[in-house]
Amino acid sequence: ELELKEKSSSNDVESKFKVEEGKIVGKSKIMEEAVRRADKVSASAMNVLIQGEKGTGKDLLARRIHCRSERKSFVVVDCSIMTESQLERELFGEETHDMSRGHRVIVGALENAHGGTLFLKNVDRLPVQLQGKIAHFMKEKTALRVGGHTAFRGDARIVCSSSRNLRSLVQEGCFREDLMYSLATMIIDVPSLRERGEDIEIIATYYLNLGREKSAHKSLSQSTIKSLSEYNWPGNIRELMNVVERAYILGEGMIVEKCHLAECVVEKADESQSLQDELMAFAEMTLSDLERRHITNTLEHLSGNKTRTAKVLGITVKTLYNKLHSYGMIETKEA
């Protein structure tokens, strides 16, 4: 029987899945803490869950963890862009038995990541059936290819990212609890750009001139920096990169002005200034009214994320729920 194995040598695999560490820009303490945890865990073999909003730089941290480890190949699978059957073949590989072509083996990501790192992007989108297969692989270090009868063994360190809280998904019945605990041996929370305002100017300037000759470098005017700092960045660093790239092209001189920014950024910044002016106009209020306004504004600023709101305010989540209940913003059961 003819057997065709679509495999590569270990050297070929390492070369194909080699990755370079990217630069993480910023000096805020909250981001420095995330980087510190990433560096600390990189030398170990434990699995890592990187959580944060979309566009915050989770991929950069995953690459940093891998590049600072002893592991070789870095294999990436995005769980959000394939159907369940495609994703199963991508992860586990496939065996076909054809009379004319013989036994054909296609190696999947778990085998290619043997001795290396498997980065599961958007693991919160992993279908439940495949969650079971991944959980089995992590426990037994073996799995079957699609259509296969003989299990393969693998030693892949799993680093995964999620823009949704896996514990919440477990409570909703959308994610397996055993897999969540296996993946989240170490959890690294990546802050949103709103939480690292002091980094906005540094990041904007870095990406404004990234890859350009020094003679072509541009700078940001003070009004531009002010507008960038006052915008809430729902798309985080990815959105900021696009905004400054557009501004660079529109700016004819060596200084990027406020008028070169996207309209949504300028409009939101102006709204933010109007809100600040409004708050100043209502400065005469009771302490409890002032507290309520601050809590509700912070909650709105963080897109309703109660866990992050509580963290920013320096109170427990339970206290925040009690406050919101007293304001009539949530039901008793939810509080």
Short mmCIF file of C-alpha atoms in Angstrom, two decimals:
data_model
loop_
_atom_site.label_atom_id
_atom_site.label_comp_id
_atom_site.label_asym_id
_atom_site.label_seq_id
_atom_site.Cartn_x
_atom_site.Cartn_y
_atom_site.Cartn_z
CA GLU A 1 0.00 0.00 0.00
CA LEU A 2 1.33 3.42 -0.97
CA GLU A 3 1.44 5.87 1.93
CA LEU A 4 1.80 9.56 1.23
CA LYS A 5 2.58 11.58 4.34
CA GLU A 6 2.36 15.31 3.95
CA LYS A 7 4.91 15.89 6.69
CA SER A 8 7.99 18.04 6.93
CA SER A 9 11.22 17.39 8.78
CA SER A 10 11.61 19.06 12.17
CA ASN A 11 13.97 21.61 10.63
CA ASP A 12 11.44 22.45 7.91
CA VAL A 13 8.69 22.86 10.50
CA GLU A 14 10.84 25.12 12.68
CA SER A 15 11.72 27.26 9.67
CA LYS A 16 8.14 27.50 8.46
CA PHE A 17 6.75 28.44 11.86
CA LYS A 18 9.54 30.71 13.03
CA VAL A 19 8.43 34.04 14.47
CA GLU A 20 10.13 37.22 15.67
CA GLU A 21 9.28 39.09 18.84
CA GLY A 22 7.45 42.36 18.21
CA LYS A 23 7.97 45.61 20.08
CA ILE A 24 5.56 46.50 22.87
CA VAL A 25 5.37 50.30 23.15
CA GLY A 26 4.47 52.21 26.31
CA LYS A 27 5.50 52.93 29.87
CA SER A 28 2.23 52.78 31.85
CA LYS A 29 2.40 50.68 35.01
CA ILE A 30 -0.66 48.63 34.06
CA MET A 31 0.94 47.54 30.76
CA GLU A 32 4.33 47.01 32.39
CA GLU A 33 2.64 44.57 34.79
CA ALA A 34 1.17 42.56 31.91
CA VAL A 35 4.59 42.41 30.21
CA ARG A 36 6.26 41.44 33.49
CA ARG A 37 3.89 38.50 33.92
CA ALA A 38 4.47 37.44 30.32
CA ASP A 39 8.25 37.47 30.82
CA LYS A 40 7.97 35.58 34.09
CA VAL A 41 5.88 32.79 32.58
CA SER A 42 7.83 32.51 29.31
CA ALA A 43 10.53 30.23 30.71
CA SER A 44 7.97 27.78 32.09
CA ALA A 45 5.91 25.17 30.25
CA MET A 46 2.55 26.27 31.65
CA ASN A 47 -0.36 27.19 29.41
CA VAL A 48 -1.34 30.85 29.27
CA LEU A 49 -4.62 32.68 28.68
CA ILE A 50 -4.27 36.28 27.46
CA GLN A 51 -7.47 38.26 27.93
CA GLY A 52 -8.33 41.73 26.69
CA GLU A 53 -10.44 43.73 24.29
CA LYS A 54 -9.89 43.40 20.56
CA GLY A 55 -6.92 45.32 19.25
CA THR A 56 -5.06 45.61 22.56
CA GLY A 57 -1.96 43.65 21.50
CA LYS A 58 -2.67 40.13 22.75
CA ASP A 59 -0.83 38.66 19.75
CA LEU A 60 2.31 40.63 20.63
CA LEU A 61 2.33 39.23 24.16
CA ALA A 62 1.84 35.68 22.85
CA ARG A 63 4.82 36.06 20.51
CA ARG A 64 6.90 37.54 23.31
CA ILE A 65 6.14 34.58 25.58
CA HIS A 66 7.16 32.13 22.85
CA CYS A 67 10.29 33.99 21.71
CA ARG A 68 11.60 34.18 25.28
CA SER A 69 11.10 30.46 25.83
CA GLU A 70 13.17 27.47 24.74
CA ARG A 71 10.42 26.25 22.43
CA LYS A 72 10.88 26.21 18.66
CA SER A 73 7.95 26.38 16.23
CA PHE A 74 5.17 28.93 16.77
CA VAL A 75 1.92 27.78 15.18
CA VAL A 76 -1.10 30.10 15.05
CA VAL A 77 -4.73 29.02 14.62
CA ASP A 78 -7.55 31.58 14.64
CA CYS A 79 -10.67 29.90 16.00
CA SER A 80 -12.95 32.64 14.66
CA ILE A 81 -12.38 32.39 10.91
CA MET A 82 -13.16 28.74 10.05
CA THR A 83 -16.12 26.41 10.14
CA GLU A 84 -16.08 23.67 12.77
CA SER A 85 -15.01 20.98 10.29
CA GLN A 86 -12.26 23.18 8.83
CA LEU A 87 -11.02 24.06 12.29
CA GLU A 88 -10.95 20.39 13.33
CA ARG A 89 -8.78 19.49 10.33
CA GLU A 90 -6.57 22.52 10.93
CA LEU A 91 -5.96 21.53 14.56
CA PHE A 92 -5.81 17.74 14.41
CA GLY A 93 -4.87 16.97 10.82
CA GLU A 94 -6.56 14.44 8.57
CA GLU A 95 -6.12 10.90 7.25
CA THR A 96 -7.78 9.69 4.07
CA HIS A 97 -7.87 6.16 2.72
CA ASP A 98 -8.23 6.16 -1.04
CA MET A 99 -7.83 2.99 -3.13
CA SER A 100 -6.06 4.85 -5.93
CA ARG A 101 -3.82 7.08 -3.82
CA GLY A 102 -3.33 4.97 -0.73
CA HIS A 103 -3.03 6.28 2.79
CA ARG A 104 -2.73 10.08 2.88
CA VAL A 105 -1.81 11.97 6.05
CA ILE A 106 -2.10 15.73 6.52
CA VAL A 107 -0.48 16.95 9.72
CA GLY A 108 -2.39 19.44 11.85
CA ALA A 109 -1.36 22.33 14.06
CA LEU A 110 -1.03 20.22 17.22
CA GLU A 111 1.59 18.01 15.57
CA ASN A 112 3.37 20.92 13.91
CA ALA A 113 3.59 22.61 17.30
CA HIS A 114 5.27 19.59 18.91
CA GLY A 115 8.10 20.96 21.06
CA GLY A 116 6.84 24.45 20.32
CA THR A 117 3.89 26.75 20.99
CA LEU A 118 0.35 26.56 19.66
CA PHE A 119 -1.31 29.98 19.79
CA LEU A 120 -5.10 29.68 19.74
CA LYS A 121 -6.46 33.10 18.83
CA ASN A 122 -10.05 33.86 19.87
CA VAL A 123 -10.30 30.61 21.82
CA ASP A 124 -13.70 31.80 23.08
CA ARG A 125 -14.99 30.99 19.56
CA LEU A 126 -13.85 27.35 19.72
CA PRO A 127 -16.88 25.05 19.11
CA VAL A 128 -17.94 22.94 22.10
CA GLN A 129 -17.22 19.62 20.38
CA LEU A 130 -13.66 20.69 19.62
CA GLN A 131 -13.29 22.00 23.15
CA GLY A 132 -13.70 18.39 24.30
CA LYS A 133 -11.02 17.14 21.89
CA ILE A 134 -8.58 19.86 22.95
CA ALA A 135 -9.27 19.11 26.63
CA HIS A 136 -8.53 15.42 25.99
CA PHE A 137 -5.30 16.27 24.17
CA MET A 138 -4.14 18.51 27.00
CA LYS A 139 -4.79 15.78 29.54
CA GLU A 140 -3.52 12.72 27.65
CA LYS A 141 -1.10 14.37 25.16
CA THR A 142 -2.65 12.23 22.41
CA ALA A 143 -5.33 12.77 19.77
CA LEU A 144 -6.77 11.29 16.58
CA ARG A 145 -6.58 12.96 13.21
CA VAL A 146 -9.86 13.40 11.35
CA GLY A 147 -10.58 10.02 9.75
CA GLY A 148 -7.64 8.44 11.58
CA HIS A 149 -7.48 5.27 13.68
CA THR A 150 -4.08 5.62 15.32
CA ALA A 151 -3.49 8.36 17.88
CA PHE A 152 -0.53 10.69 17.61
CA ARG A 153 1.35 12.09 20.56
CA GLY A 154 2.22 15.74 20.94
CA ASP A 155 3.96 18.17 23.27
CA ALA A 156 2.61 21.59 22.40
CA ARG A 157 2.48 24.42 24.86
CA ILE A 158 -0.82 26.22 24.42
CA VAL A 159 -1.05 29.99 24.63
CA CYS A 160 -4.50 31.36 23.83
CA SER A 161 -6.24 34.70 23.60
CA SER A 162 -9.81 35.77 24.20
CA SER A 163 -11.67 39.07 24.01
CA ARG A 164 -14.39 37.61 26.25
CA ASN A 165 -14.14 36.41 29.83
CA LEU A 166 -13.96 32.60 29.77
CA ARG A 167 -15.34 32.26 33.31
CA SER A 168 -18.47 34.09 32.21
CA LEU A 169 -18.77 31.81 29.18
CA VAL A 170 -18.50 28.77 31.47
CA GLN A 171 -21.37 30.12 33.58
CA GLU A 172 -23.40 30.64 30.40
CA GLY A 173 -22.73 27.02 29.35
CA CYS A 174 -20.78 28.08 26.26
CA PHE A 175 -17.35 26.89 27.36
CA ARG A 176 -16.14 23.73 29.09
CA GLU A 177 -15.02 24.32 32.66
CA ASP A 178 -12.26 21.68 32.52
CA LEU A 179 -10.77 23.26 29.40
CA MET A 180 -10.97 26.74 30.89
CA TYR A 181 -8.96 25.64 33.93
CA SER A 182 -6.43 23.82 31.73
CA LEU A 183 -5.91 26.82 29.47
CA ALA A 184 -5.90 29.40 32.24
CA THR A 185 -2.99 28.07 34.29
CA MET A 186 -1.75 31.65 34.04
CA ILE A 187 -4.04 34.54 33.08
CA ILE A 188 -2.64 37.80 31.72
CA ASP A 189 -5.05 40.72 31.40
CA VAL A 190 -4.10 43.17 28.67
CA PRO A 191 -5.39 46.69 29.43
CA SER A 192 -7.42 48.67 26.93
CA LEU A 193 -5.96 51.84 25.47
CA ARG A 194 -8.43 53.83 27.60
CA GLU A 195 -6.72 52.43 30.70
CA ARG A 196 -3.25 53.46 29.55
CA GLY A 197 -3.87 57.04 28.49
CA GLU A 198 -0.29 58.08 29.26
CA ASP A 199 0.87 55.71 26.49
CA ILE A 200 -1.31 57.15 23.71
CA GLU A 201 1.14 59.84 22.56
CA ILE A 202 4.08 57.40 22.67
CA ILE A 203 2.22 54.71 20.72
CA ALA A 204 0.81 57.19 18.19
CA THR A 205 4.25 58.67 17.48
CA TYR A 206 5.81 55.21 17.18
CA TYR A 207 3.31 53.93 14.61
CA LEU A 208 3.17 57.28 12.80
CA ASN A 209 6.81 56.85 11.77
CA LEU A 210 7.19 53.07 11.82
CA GLY A 211 9.09 51.80 8.79
CA ARG A 212 9.82 55.27 7.42
CA GLU A 213 13.17 56.93 6.76
CA LYS A 214 14.25 59.21 9.59
CA SER A 215 14.16 62.20 7.24
CA ALA A 216 10.47 61.50 6.61
CA HIS A 217 9.48 61.35 10.28
CA LYS A 218 6.60 63.58 11.35
CA SER A 219 5.49 64.84 14.76
CA LEU A 220 2.11 65.42 16.37
CA SER A 221 0.85 68.90 17.26
CA GLN A 222 -0.39 69.56 20.80
CA SER A 223 -4.00 69.84 19.60
CA THR A 224 -3.63 66.45 17.85
CA ILE A 225 -2.22 64.83 20.99
CA LYS A 226 -5.08 66.33 23.03
CA SER A 227 -7.70 64.92 20.63
CA LEU A 228 -6.05 61.50 20.59
CA SER A 229 -5.90 61.48 24.40
CA GLU A 230 -9.57 62.40 24.80
CA TYR A 231 -10.90 59.76 22.38
CA ASN A 232 -12.11 56.50 23.97
CA TRP A 233 -10.53 54.10 21.37
CA PRO A 234 -13.08 51.26 21.10
CA GLY A 235 -10.72 49.59 18.59
CA ASN A 236 -7.71 50.14 20.86
CA ILE A 237 -4.17 50.08 19.39
CA ARG A 238 -5.30 48.63 16.07
CA GLU A 239 -7.63 51.60 15.58
CA LEU A 240 -4.94 54.07 16.67
CA MET A 241 -2.53 52.59 14.10
CA ASN A 242 -5.07 53.15 11.31
CA VAL A 243 -5.84 56.69 12.48
CA VAL A 244 -2.19 57.83 12.53
CA GLU A 245 -1.44 56.11 9.21
CA ARG A 246 -4.28 58.08 7.60
CA ALA A 247 -3.13 61.28 9.33
CA TYR A 248 0.42 60.83 8.04
CA ILE A 249 -0.82 60.58 4.46
CA LEU A 250 -3.15 63.59 4.77
CA GLY A 251 -0.59 65.79 6.50
CA GLU A 252 1.40 67.64 3.85
CA GLY A 253 3.98 69.11 6.22
CA MET A 254 6.12 67.56 8.94
CA ILE A 255 3.52 68.13 11.65
CA VAL A 256 0.25 66.23 11.89
CA GLU A 257 -2.56 68.59 12.88
CA LYS A 258 -5.94 67.88 14.44
CA CYS A 259 -7.66 68.39 11.07
CA HIS A 260 -5.78 65.38 9.68
CA LEU A 261 -7.41 63.00 12.16
CA ALA A 262 -10.47 60.91 11.41
CA GLU A 263 -13.73 62.78 12.04
CA CYS A 264 -14.91 60.27 14.63
CA VAL A 265 -11.81 60.95 16.76
CA VAL A 266 -12.22 64.73 16.65
CA GLU A 267 -15.98 64.58 17.28
CA LYS A 268 -15.62 62.28 20.27
CA ALA A 269 -12.83 64.45 21.68
CA ASP A 270 -15.07 67.53 21.34
CA GLU A 271 -17.93 65.66 23.05
CA SER A 272 -15.57 64.71 25.87
CA GLN A 273 -14.60 68.35 26.32
CA SER A 274 -18.27 69.35 26.37
CA LEU A 275 -18.93 66.75 29.05
CA GLN A 276 -16.06 68.10 31.14
CA ASP A 277 -17.47 71.61 30.78
CA GLU A 278 -20.89 70.30 31.83
CA LEU A 279 -19.42 68.61 34.88
CA MET A 280 -17.72 71.85 35.90
CA ALA A 281 -21.04 73.67 35.59
CA PHE A 282 -22.62 71.26 38.06
CA ALA A 283 -19.80 71.39 40.58
CA GLU A 284 -22.21 72.30 43.42
CA MET A 285 -23.70 68.93 44.34
CA THR A 286 -23.80 66.56 47.30
CA LEU A 287 -20.99 64.09 47.84
CA SER A 288 -23.29 61.15 47.09
CA ASP A 289 -24.43 62.79 43.82
CA LEU A 290 -20.83 63.41 42.86
CA GLU A 291 -19.96 59.77 43.62
CA ARG A 292 -22.89 58.52 41.55
CA ARG A 293 -21.93 60.71 38.59
CA HIS A 294 -18.31 59.52 38.76
CA ILE A 295 -19.28 55.84 38.96
CA THR A 296 -21.77 56.00 36.10
CA ASN A 297 -19.37 58.02 33.90
CA THR A 298 -16.58 55.54 34.54
CA LEU A 299 -18.88 52.61 33.72
CA GLU A 300 -19.94 54.27 30.47
CA HIS A 301 -16.32 55.14 29.62
CA LEU A 302 -15.38 51.43 29.98
CA SER A 303 -18.27 50.28 27.80
CA GLY A 304 -20.26 48.79 30.69
CA ASN A 305 -17.46 46.43 31.83
CA LYS A 306 -18.20 46.17 35.56
CA THR A 307 -15.05 44.23 36.46
CA ARG A 308 -12.76 46.85 34.94
CA THR A 309 -14.89 49.68 36.32
CA ALA A 310 -14.54 48.31 39.85
CA LYS A 311 -10.79 47.96 39.34
CA VAL A 312 -10.41 51.55 38.11
CA LEU A 313 -12.56 52.88 40.98
CA GLY A 314 -10.62 50.85 43.54
CA ILE A 315 -13.68 49.01 44.89
CA THR A 316 -14.88 45.40 44.75
CA VAL A 317 -17.26 44.20 42.05
CA LYS A 318 -19.82 43.41 44.78
CA THR A 319 -19.64 47.00 46.05
CA LEU A 320 -20.11 48.31 42.51
CA TYR A 321 -23.19 46.11 41.99
CA ASN A 322 -24.63 47.35 45.29
CA LYS A 323 -24.06 50.97 44.22
CA LEU A 324 -25.69 50.41 40.82
CA HIS A 325 -28.63 48.68 42.50
CA SER A 326 -29.10 51.64 44.83
CA TYR A 327 -29.17 53.91 41.75
CA GLY A 328 -31.89 51.73 40.20
CA MET A 329 -29.62 50.76 37.31
CA ILE A 330 -29.79 46.98 37.83
CA GLU A 331 -32.30 44.54 39.26
CA THR A 332 -32.00 43.08 42.79
CA LYS A 333 -31.29 39.58 41.44
CA GLU A 334 -28.41 40.83 39.29
CA ALA A 335 -26.92 42.76 42.22
#
